XYZ file of C-alpha atoms in Angstrom:
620
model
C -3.743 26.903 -33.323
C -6.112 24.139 -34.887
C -6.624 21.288 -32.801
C -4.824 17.812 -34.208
C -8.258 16.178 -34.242
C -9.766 18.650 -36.274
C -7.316 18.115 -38.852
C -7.249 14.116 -39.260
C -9.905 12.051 -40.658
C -11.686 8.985 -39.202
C -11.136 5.967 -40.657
C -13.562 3.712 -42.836
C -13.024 0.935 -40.616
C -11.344 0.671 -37.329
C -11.218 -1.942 -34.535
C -12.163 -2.076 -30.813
C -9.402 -2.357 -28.228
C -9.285 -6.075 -26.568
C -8.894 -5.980 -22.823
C -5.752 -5.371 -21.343
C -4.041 -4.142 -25.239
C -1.420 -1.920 -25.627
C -0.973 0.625 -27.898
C 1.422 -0.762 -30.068
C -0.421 -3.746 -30.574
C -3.653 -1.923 -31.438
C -1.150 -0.384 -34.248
C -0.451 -3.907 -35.431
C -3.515 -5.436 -35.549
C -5.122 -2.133 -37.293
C -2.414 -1.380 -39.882
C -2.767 -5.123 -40.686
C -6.477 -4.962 -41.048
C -6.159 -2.148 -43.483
C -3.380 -2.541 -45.010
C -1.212 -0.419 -44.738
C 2.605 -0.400 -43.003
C 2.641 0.978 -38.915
C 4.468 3.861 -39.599
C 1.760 4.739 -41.469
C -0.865 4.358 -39.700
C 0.960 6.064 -36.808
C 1.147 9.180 -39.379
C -2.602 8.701 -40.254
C -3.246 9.529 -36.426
C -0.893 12.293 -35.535
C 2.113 9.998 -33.696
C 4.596 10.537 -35.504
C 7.318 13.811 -35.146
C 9.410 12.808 -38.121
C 8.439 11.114 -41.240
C 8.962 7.429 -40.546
C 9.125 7.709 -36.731
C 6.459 6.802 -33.891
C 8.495 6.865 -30.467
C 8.420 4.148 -28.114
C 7.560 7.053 -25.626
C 4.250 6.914 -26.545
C 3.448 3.992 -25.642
C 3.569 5.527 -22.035
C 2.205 8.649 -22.497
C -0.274 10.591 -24.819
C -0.518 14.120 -24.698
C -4.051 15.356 -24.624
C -3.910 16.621 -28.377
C -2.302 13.061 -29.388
C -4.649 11.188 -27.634
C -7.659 13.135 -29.103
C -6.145 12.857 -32.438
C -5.782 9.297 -32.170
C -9.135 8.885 -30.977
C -10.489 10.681 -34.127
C -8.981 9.009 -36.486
C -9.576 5.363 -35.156
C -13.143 6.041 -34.188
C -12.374 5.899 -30.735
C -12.685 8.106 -27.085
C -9.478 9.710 -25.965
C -10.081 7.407 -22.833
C -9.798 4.230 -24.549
C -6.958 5.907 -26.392
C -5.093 6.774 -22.909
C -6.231 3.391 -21.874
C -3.549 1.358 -24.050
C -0.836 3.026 -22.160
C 0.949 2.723 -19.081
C 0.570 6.090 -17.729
C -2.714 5.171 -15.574
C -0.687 2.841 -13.763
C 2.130 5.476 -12.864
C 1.178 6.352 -9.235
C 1.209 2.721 -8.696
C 4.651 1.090 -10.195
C 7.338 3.888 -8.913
C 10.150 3.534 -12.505
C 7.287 4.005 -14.672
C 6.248 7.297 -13.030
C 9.496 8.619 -13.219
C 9.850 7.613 -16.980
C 6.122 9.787 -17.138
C 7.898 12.597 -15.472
C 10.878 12.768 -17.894
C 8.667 11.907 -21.253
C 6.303 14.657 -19.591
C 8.997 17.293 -19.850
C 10.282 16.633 -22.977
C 12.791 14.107 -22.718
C 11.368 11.563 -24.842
C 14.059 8.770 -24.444
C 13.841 8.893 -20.692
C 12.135 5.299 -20.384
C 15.249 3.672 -21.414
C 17.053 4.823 -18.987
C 14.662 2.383 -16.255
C 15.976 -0.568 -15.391
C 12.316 -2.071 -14.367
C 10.734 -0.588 -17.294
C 10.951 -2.032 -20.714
C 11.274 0.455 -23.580
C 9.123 -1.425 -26.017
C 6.880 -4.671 -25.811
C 10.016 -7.514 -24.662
C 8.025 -10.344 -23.706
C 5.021 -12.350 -24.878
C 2.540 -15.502 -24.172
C 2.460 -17.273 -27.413
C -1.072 -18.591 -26.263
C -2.446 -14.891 -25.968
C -1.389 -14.313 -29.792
C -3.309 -17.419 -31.137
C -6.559 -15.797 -30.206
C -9.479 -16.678 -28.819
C -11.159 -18.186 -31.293
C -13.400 -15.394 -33.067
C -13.445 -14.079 -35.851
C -11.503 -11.006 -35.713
C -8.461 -11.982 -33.475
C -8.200 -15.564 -35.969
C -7.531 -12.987 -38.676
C -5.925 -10.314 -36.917
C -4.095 -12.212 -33.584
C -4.695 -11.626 -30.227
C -3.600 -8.799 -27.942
C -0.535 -7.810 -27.231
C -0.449 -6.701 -23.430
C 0.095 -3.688 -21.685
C 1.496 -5.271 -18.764
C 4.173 -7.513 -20.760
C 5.803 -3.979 -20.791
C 6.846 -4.230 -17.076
C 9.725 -7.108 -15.849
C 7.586 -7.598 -12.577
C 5.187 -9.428 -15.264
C 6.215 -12.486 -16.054
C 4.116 -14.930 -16.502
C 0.871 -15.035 -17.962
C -2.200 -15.210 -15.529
C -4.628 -16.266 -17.976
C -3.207 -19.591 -19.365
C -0.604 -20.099 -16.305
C 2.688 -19.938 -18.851
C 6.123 -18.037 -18.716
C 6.092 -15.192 -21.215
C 8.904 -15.458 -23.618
C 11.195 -12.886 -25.186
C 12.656 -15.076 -28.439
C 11.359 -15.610 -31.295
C 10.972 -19.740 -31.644
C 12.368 -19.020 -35.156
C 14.991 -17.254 -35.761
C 15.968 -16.912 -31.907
C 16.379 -13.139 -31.568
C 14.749 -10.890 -29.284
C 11.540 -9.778 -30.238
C 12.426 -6.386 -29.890
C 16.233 -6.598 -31.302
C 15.032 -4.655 -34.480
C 13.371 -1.839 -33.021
C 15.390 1.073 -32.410
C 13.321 2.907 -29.937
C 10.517 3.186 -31.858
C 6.658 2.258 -31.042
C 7.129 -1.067 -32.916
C 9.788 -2.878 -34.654
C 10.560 -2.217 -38.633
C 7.241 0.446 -38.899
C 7.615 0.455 -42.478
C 7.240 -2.900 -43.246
C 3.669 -4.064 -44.479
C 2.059 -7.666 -44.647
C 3.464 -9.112 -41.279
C 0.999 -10.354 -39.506
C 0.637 -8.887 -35.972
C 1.389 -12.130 -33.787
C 4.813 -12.695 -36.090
C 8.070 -11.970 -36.016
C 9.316 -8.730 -37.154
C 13.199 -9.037 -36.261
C 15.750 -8.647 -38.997
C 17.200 -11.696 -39.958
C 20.889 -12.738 -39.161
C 21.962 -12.139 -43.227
C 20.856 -8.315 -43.033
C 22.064 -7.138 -39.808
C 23.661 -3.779 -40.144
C 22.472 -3.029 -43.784
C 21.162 0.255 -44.107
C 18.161 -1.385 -46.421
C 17.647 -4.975 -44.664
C 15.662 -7.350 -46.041
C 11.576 -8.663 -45.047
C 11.781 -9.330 -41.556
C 11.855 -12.821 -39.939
C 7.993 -13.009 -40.129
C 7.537 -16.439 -38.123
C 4.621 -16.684 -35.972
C 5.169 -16.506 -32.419
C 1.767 -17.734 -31.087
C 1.566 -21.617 -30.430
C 0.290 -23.732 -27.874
C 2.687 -23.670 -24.758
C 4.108 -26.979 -23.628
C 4.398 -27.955 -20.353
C 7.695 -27.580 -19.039
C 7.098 -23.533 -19.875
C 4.281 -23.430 -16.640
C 5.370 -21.975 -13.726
C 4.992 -23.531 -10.449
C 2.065 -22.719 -8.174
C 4.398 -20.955 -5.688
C 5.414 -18.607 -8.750
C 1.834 -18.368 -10.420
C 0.758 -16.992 -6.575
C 3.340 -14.383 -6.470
C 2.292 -13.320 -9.945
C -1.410 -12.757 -9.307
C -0.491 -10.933 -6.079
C 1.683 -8.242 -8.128
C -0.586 -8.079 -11.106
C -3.722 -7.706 -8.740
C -1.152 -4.515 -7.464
C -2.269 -3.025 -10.545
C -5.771 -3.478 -10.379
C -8.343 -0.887 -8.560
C -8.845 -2.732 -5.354
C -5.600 -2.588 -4.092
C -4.673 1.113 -2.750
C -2.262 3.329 -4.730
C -0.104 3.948 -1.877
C 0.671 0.376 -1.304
C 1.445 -0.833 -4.559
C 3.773 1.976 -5.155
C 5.420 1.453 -1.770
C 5.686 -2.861 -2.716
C 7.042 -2.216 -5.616
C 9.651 0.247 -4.593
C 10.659 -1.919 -2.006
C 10.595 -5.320 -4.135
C 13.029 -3.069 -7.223
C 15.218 -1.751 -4.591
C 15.864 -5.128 -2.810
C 15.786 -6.891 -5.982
C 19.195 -4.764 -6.883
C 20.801 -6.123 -3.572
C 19.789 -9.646 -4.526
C 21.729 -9.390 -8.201
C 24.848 -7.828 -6.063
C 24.725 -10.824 -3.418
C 23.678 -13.429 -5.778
C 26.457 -15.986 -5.233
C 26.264 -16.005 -1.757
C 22.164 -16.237 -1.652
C 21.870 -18.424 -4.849
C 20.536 -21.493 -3.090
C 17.889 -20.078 -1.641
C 14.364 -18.852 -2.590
C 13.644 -20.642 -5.214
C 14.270 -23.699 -7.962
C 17.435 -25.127 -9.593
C 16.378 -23.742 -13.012
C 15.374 -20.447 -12.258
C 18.660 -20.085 -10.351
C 20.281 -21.552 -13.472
C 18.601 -18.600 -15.429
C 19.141 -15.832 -12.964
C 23.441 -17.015 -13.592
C 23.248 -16.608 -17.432
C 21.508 -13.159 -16.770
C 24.615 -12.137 -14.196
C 26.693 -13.611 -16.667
C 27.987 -16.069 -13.844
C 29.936 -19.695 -15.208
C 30.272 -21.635 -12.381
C 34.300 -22.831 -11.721
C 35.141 -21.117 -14.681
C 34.266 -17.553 -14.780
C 33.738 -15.586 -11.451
C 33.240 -12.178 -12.888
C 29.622 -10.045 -11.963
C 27.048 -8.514 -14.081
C 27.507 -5.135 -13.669
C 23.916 -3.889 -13.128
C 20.660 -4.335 -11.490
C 18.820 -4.099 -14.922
C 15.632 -6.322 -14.817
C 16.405 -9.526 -16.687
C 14.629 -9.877 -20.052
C 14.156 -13.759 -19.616
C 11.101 -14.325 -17.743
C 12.383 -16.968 -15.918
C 15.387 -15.514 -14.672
C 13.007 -12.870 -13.685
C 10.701 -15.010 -11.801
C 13.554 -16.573 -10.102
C 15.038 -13.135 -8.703
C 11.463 -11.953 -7.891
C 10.666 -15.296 -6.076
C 13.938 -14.909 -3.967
C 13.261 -10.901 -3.145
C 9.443 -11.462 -2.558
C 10.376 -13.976 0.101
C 12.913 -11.986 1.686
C 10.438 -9.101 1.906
C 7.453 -11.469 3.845
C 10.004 -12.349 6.570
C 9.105 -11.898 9.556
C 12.298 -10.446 10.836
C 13.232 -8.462 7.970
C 16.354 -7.049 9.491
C 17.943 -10.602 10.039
C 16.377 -11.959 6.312
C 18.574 -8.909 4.765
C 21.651 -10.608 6.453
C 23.022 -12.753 3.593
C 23.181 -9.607 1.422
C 24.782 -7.709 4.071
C 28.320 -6.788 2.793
C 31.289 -7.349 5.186
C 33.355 -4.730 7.036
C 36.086 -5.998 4.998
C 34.583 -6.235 1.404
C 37.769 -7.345 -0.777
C 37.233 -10.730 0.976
C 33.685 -11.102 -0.091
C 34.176 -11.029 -3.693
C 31.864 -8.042 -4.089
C 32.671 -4.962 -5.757
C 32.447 -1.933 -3.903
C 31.375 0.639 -6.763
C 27.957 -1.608 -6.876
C 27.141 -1.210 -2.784
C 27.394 2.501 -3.771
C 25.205 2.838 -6.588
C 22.626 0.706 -4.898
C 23.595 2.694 -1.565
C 22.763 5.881 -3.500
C 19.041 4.892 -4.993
C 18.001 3.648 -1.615
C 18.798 6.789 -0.426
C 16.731 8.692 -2.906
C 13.840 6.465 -2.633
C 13.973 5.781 1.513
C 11.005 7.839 1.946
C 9.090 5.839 -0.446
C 9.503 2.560 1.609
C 7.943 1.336 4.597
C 9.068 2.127 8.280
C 10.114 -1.817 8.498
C 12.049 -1.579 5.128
C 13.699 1.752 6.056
C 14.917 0.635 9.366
C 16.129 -3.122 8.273
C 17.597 -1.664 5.365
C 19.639 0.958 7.468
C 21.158 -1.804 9.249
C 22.515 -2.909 5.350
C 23.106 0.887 4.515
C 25.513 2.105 7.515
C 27.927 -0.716 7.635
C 29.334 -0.069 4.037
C 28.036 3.617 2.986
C 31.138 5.259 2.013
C 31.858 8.865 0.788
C 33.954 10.299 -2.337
C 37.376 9.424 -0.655
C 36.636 5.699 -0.772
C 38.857 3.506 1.609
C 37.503 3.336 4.757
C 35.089 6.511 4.650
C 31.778 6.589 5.441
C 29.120 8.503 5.757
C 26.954 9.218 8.617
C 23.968 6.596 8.786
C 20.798 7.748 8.139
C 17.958 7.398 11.235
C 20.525 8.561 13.952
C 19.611 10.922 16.939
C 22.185 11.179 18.634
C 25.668 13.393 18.155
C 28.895 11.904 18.026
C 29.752 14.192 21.349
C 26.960 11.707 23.349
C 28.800 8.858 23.033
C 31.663 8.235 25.702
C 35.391 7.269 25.193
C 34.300 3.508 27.115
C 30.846 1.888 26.646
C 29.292 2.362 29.901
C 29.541 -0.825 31.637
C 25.706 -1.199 32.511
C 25.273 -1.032 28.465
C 27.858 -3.529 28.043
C 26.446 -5.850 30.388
C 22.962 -5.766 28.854
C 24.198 -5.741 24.845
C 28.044 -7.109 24.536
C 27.416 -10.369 26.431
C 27.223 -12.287 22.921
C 31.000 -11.746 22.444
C 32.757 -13.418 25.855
C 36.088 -14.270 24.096
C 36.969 -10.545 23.339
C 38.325 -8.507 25.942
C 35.843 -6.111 28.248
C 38.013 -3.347 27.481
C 38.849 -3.533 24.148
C 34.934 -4.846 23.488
C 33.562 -1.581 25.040
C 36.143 0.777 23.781
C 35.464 -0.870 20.435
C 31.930 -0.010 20.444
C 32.495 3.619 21.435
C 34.399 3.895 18.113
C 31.755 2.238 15.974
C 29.108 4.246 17.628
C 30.526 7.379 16.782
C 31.366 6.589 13.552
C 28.040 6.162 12.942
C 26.991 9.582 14.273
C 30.102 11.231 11.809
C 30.988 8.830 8.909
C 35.180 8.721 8.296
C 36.575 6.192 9.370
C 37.244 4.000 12.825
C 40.430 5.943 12.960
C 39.054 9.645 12.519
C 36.481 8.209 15.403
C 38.703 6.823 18.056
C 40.668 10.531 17.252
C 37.516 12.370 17.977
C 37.163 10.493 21.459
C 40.451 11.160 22.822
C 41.885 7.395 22.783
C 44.041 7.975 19.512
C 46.207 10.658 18.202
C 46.243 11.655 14.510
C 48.208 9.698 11.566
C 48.335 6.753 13.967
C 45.848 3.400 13.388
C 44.435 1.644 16.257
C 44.618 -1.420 16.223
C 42.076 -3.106 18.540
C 39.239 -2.068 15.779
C 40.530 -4.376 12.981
C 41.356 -7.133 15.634
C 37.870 -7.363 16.496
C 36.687 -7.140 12.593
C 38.976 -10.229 12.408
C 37.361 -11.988 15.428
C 33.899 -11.207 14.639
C 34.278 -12.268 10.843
C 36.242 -15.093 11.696
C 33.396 -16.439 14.017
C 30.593 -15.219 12.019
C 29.076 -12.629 14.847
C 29.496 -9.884 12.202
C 25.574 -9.220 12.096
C 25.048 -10.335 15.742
C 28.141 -7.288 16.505
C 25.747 -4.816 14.346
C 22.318 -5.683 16.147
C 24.422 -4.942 18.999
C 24.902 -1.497 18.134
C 21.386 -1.040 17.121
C 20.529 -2.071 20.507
C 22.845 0.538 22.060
C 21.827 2.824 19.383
C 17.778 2.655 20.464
C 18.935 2.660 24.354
C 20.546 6.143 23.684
C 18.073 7.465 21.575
C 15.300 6.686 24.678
C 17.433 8.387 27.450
C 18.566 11.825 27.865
C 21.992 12.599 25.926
C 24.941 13.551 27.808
C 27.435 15.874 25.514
C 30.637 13.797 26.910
C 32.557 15.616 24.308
C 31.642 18.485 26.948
C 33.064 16.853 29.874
C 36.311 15.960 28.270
C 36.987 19.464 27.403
C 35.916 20.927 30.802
C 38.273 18.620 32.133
C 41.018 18.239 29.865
C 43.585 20.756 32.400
C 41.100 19.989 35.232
C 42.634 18.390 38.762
C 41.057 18.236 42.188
C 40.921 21.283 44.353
C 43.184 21.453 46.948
C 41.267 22.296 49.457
C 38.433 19.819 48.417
C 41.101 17.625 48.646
C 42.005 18.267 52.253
C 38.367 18.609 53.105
C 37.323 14.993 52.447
C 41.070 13.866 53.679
C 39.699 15.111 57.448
C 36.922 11.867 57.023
C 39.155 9.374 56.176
C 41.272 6.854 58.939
C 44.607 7.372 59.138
C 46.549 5.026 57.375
C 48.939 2.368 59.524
C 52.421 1.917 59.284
C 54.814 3.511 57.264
C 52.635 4.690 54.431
C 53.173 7.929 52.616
C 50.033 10.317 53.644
C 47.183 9.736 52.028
C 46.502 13.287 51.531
C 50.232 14.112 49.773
C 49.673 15.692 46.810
C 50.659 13.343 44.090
C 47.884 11.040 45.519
C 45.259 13.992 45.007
C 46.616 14.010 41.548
C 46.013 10.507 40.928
C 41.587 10.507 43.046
C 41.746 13.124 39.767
C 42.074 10.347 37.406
C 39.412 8.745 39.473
C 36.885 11.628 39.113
C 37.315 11.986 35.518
C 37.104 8.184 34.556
C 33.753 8.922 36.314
C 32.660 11.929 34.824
C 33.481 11.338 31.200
C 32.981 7.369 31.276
C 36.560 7.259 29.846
C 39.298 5.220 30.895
C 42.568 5.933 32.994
C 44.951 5.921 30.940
C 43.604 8.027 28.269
C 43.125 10.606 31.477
C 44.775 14.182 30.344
C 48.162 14.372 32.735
C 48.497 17.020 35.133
C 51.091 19.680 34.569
C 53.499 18.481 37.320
C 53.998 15.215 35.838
C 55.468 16.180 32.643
C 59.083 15.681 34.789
C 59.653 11.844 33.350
C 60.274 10.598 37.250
C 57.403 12.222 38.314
C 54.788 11.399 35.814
C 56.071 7.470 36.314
C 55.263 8.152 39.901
C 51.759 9.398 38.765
C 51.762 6.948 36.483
C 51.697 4.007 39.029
C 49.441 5.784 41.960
C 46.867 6.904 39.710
C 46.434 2.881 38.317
C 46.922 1.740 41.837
C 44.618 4.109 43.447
C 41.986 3.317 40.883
C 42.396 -0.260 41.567
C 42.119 -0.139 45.605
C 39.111 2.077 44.664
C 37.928 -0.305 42.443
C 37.859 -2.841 45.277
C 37.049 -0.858 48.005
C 34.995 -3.034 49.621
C 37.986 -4.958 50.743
C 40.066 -1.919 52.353
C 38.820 0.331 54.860
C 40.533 3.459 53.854
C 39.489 3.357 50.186
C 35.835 2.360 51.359
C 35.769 5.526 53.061
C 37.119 7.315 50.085
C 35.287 6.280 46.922
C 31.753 7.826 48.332
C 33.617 11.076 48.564
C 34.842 10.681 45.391
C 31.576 9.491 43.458
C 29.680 12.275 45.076
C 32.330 15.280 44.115
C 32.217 13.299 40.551
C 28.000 13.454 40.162
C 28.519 16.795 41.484
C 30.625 17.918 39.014
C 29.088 16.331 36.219
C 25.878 18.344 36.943
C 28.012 21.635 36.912
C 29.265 21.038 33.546
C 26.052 19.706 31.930
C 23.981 22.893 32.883
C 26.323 25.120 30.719
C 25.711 22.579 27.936
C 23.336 23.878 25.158
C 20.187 22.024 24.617
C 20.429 18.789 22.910
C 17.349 19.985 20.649
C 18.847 23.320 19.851
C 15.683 24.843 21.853
């Protein structure tokens, strides 16, 4: 097959690309220099697949013939032709790699599916378009750059201004008239490449629309369109991302991180509105979300980038400096949905679409985003059932079976102590639940059901009394480190399957003979008392030696066959919480203080039995 270049012809005259210049804007500023419409030219060079079309696509991506084509014709390298598009800086900014990808494999109109990556040219600095003075950009305009195709971009670096995205004529988007093409009304000839080429108002959705708007866009910028030296800073830092000196690997991990948490900013934007940055951007950043204060409450429903390049700026500003905390993990707590989110105003749907791209791009982040953002993720990732599903979180080690019916009270000692006004028992069964759901996903429900302390179709209640209580005091987050604490404790120590113990135990009482064994060591009790080795009593040290062996608590303990008799399991019933007590206290009664070593050492003894028919942990 004959090669593309071989079969165009170099032009009479051409130009040389200015720095920075993209594609399209080399189109302009040649077709207008000889005189002939864009589509045209883009025929001359082998870019277009149809008649009277030049895809947006390629401003993005050349294939090799296209590019060498190009070059031919325009007098040229196929390096400066690759050169005025984007794809050299796809390993670095992550959405326009993926548009490369799809574009690559044939799906041209893949780059409009990006939210952070403009289809065509949106934005521009009128100041760039005057020129700089010489000859050939007086004539012909300046450049129109590469980089005003990305929404991290906005602001130019050279002069100091906000790019805009209206034309100071006729008001419309630059780009309203371009229907996914390379540039905006191809056909048309003698618009000058730093002018308008929207349709005007009159012949919107004619099939044969008049000369376009043609006013010129370039003009000195006035003053209140500079950015403020806080905003020009974080604009050099991400353009310099593009630039050679800064490593591949870190811009594309930045700038994953910055889109990502920029999406979580747009869904928590009322609440974190007043901070971050300046009354107007803010301002701009609520016309983008489509947010009238008092009067309209409803969301934008989207985490596209914003077009205006001061709304932009704004939302950049605010994610940027939630990114240089130095605790991330609490910085991410104002975007932090609640357990409960039909309080907070925020719709659930958007938590999951946001939940699902972190997801997909969690590898691509940082160890410090991944595990702050987790703490976000987990507390609101839900599966297809909706309600109260979730799934499991992601950076877990441990099993649901490791966690214990009861927080172990050395955990709650060194973790809970931030919550004195809730109850130790409901406080450390509480954190059992949330622990395992963590490990499983479902719901709080499906988790106290796994550990033995509910029974199925029935809703504790102790789970949404402290949701209450902790958002009702604001210890929400401070309730969530609290877990992460736990959750790092476990993941240091060895894991004990207590899902194993429970089971071995579930018919399980005391020996007999054990029984009568350690009754020969203990003092005979005085007075009238029943003795302390009658059977219903070795029933209830049972209770005792499970509470100890599974970490659970007593009256969740399985009962023994004989007390299924309702006068004999009330009997049980009130020995096994008495004898627990007096154990409890032993220290203050002789015959117990005798007892409970007996009864801690049988209990350790046991434990070790089951744990060695446990399989490994590791699966080894």
């Amino acid at each position: 097959m004959t090669d593309m270049s071989t079969r165009l012809r170099s032009f009479g005259r051409s130009l040389d690309p200015l720095d920075g210049e993209s594609l399209a804007g080399f189109v302009l500023r040649l077709s207008h220099r000889l005189r002939v419409s864009p589509i045209e030219l883009a025929r001359l060079t082998g870019m277009t697949d149809r008649p009277h079309v030049a895809r947006a696509a390629l401003s993005t991506f050349l294939t090799p013939s296209q590019a060498s084509g190009f070059a031919t014709a325009t007098r040229l390298t196929p390096d400066e032709a690759v050169a005025m598009t984007l794809e050299p800086l796809a390993s670095r900014y992550p959405p326009l790699g993926r548009s490369l990808d799809g574009i690559r494999a044939g799906r041209t109109l893949t780059i409009h599916t990006s939210d952070w990556l403009f289809a065509t040219t949106c934005r521009y600095c009128p100041v760039c378009l005057t020129g700089d003075g010489s000859p050939i950009q007086n004539e012909h305009g300046g450049p129109w750059q590469n980089l005003w195709r990305l929404p991290v971009v906005f602001a130019c670096t050279r002069h100091d201004v906000f790019l805009e995205h209206l034309c100071p004529s006729c008001k419309e988007p630059i780009n309203a008239s371009n229907r996914s093409q390379l540039i905006a009304r191809p056909a048309v000839t003698g618009i000058h490449p730093a002018h308008c080429r929207s349709t005007q108002e009159q012949d919107r959705g004619k099939i044969r629309p008049g000369a376009p708007c043609g006013a010129p866009l370039g003009h000195d910028a006035p003053g209140g369109h500079r950015p403020g030296p806080a905003l020009l800073t974080l604009q050099h830092k991400i353009v310099n991302m593009f630039g050679t000196n800064c490593p591949e690997q870190e811009a594309h991990q930045y700038f994953t991180e910055l889109i990502l948490l920029a999406g979580l900013v747009m869904i928590s934007w009322p609440r974190i509105r007043p901070a971050g940055t300046t009354r107007s951007l803010a301002a701009a950043i609520d016309r983008h979300l489509a947010i009238l204060e008092e009067t309209d409450g409803r969301l934008y429903h989207s985490s596209k980038a914003p077009v205006d390049a001061r709304a932009c700026a704004g939302m950049l500003q605010v994610t940027d400096r939630i990114l240089a905390a130095e605790d991330l993990r609490e910085a991410l707590v104002p975007l932090a949905p609640e357990e409960n989110r039909t309080l907070t105003g925020v719709t659930p749907s958007r938590h999951v679409v946001w939940d699902q791209a972190f997801r997909k791009h969690r590898s691509a982040c940082s160890e410090r985003f991944q595990l702050a953002a987790d703490t976000v993720v987990h507390s609101f990732r839900r599966d297809r059932r909706g309600g109260g599903y979730r799934l499991p979180a992601t950076g877990i080690r441990y099993r649901p079976e490791h966690i214990p019916a009861a927080l172990p009270q050395p955990l709650a000692d060194r973790h809970l102590q931030a919550f004195p006004d809730v109850a130790p028992k409901m406080l450390r069964r509480s954190a059992s639940v949330f622990l395992v759901r963590r490990a499983r996903g479902g719901n709080i429900n499906e988790a106290a059901q796994f550990l033995g302390i509910s029974t199925p179709g029935k809703a504790i209640g102790y789970g949404n009394k402290l949701n209450q209580y902790l958002r009702a005091h604001g210890k929400l987050h401070d309730f969530e480190l609290a877990l992460d604490a736990i959750t790092d404790e476990l993941h240091e120590g060895p894991l004990i399957d207590y899902q194993q113990r429970r089971e071995a135990l579930s018919s399980w009482t005391l020996e007999p003979d054990i029984w009568q064994r350690m009754a020969t060591h203990l003092p005979i009790l005085p007075g009238h008392r029943t003795s302390i080795s009658d059977d219903r009593k070795r029933l209830a040290v049972s209770v005792y030696i499970w509470t100890r062996v599974t970490e659970g608590e007593l009256e969740f303990a399985p009962c023994p066959h004989i007390a299924h008799d309702p006068e004999l399991r009330s009997t049980w019933s009130r020995q096994r919480h008495n004898i627990c007590h007096w154990l409890k206290t032993a220290d203050d009664h002789p015959y117990y203080r005798a007892l409970k070593p007996l009864l801690d050492a049988h209990a350790q003894q046991l434990a070790g039995a089951i744990d060695c028919t446990a399989p490994d942990p590791e699966g080894r």
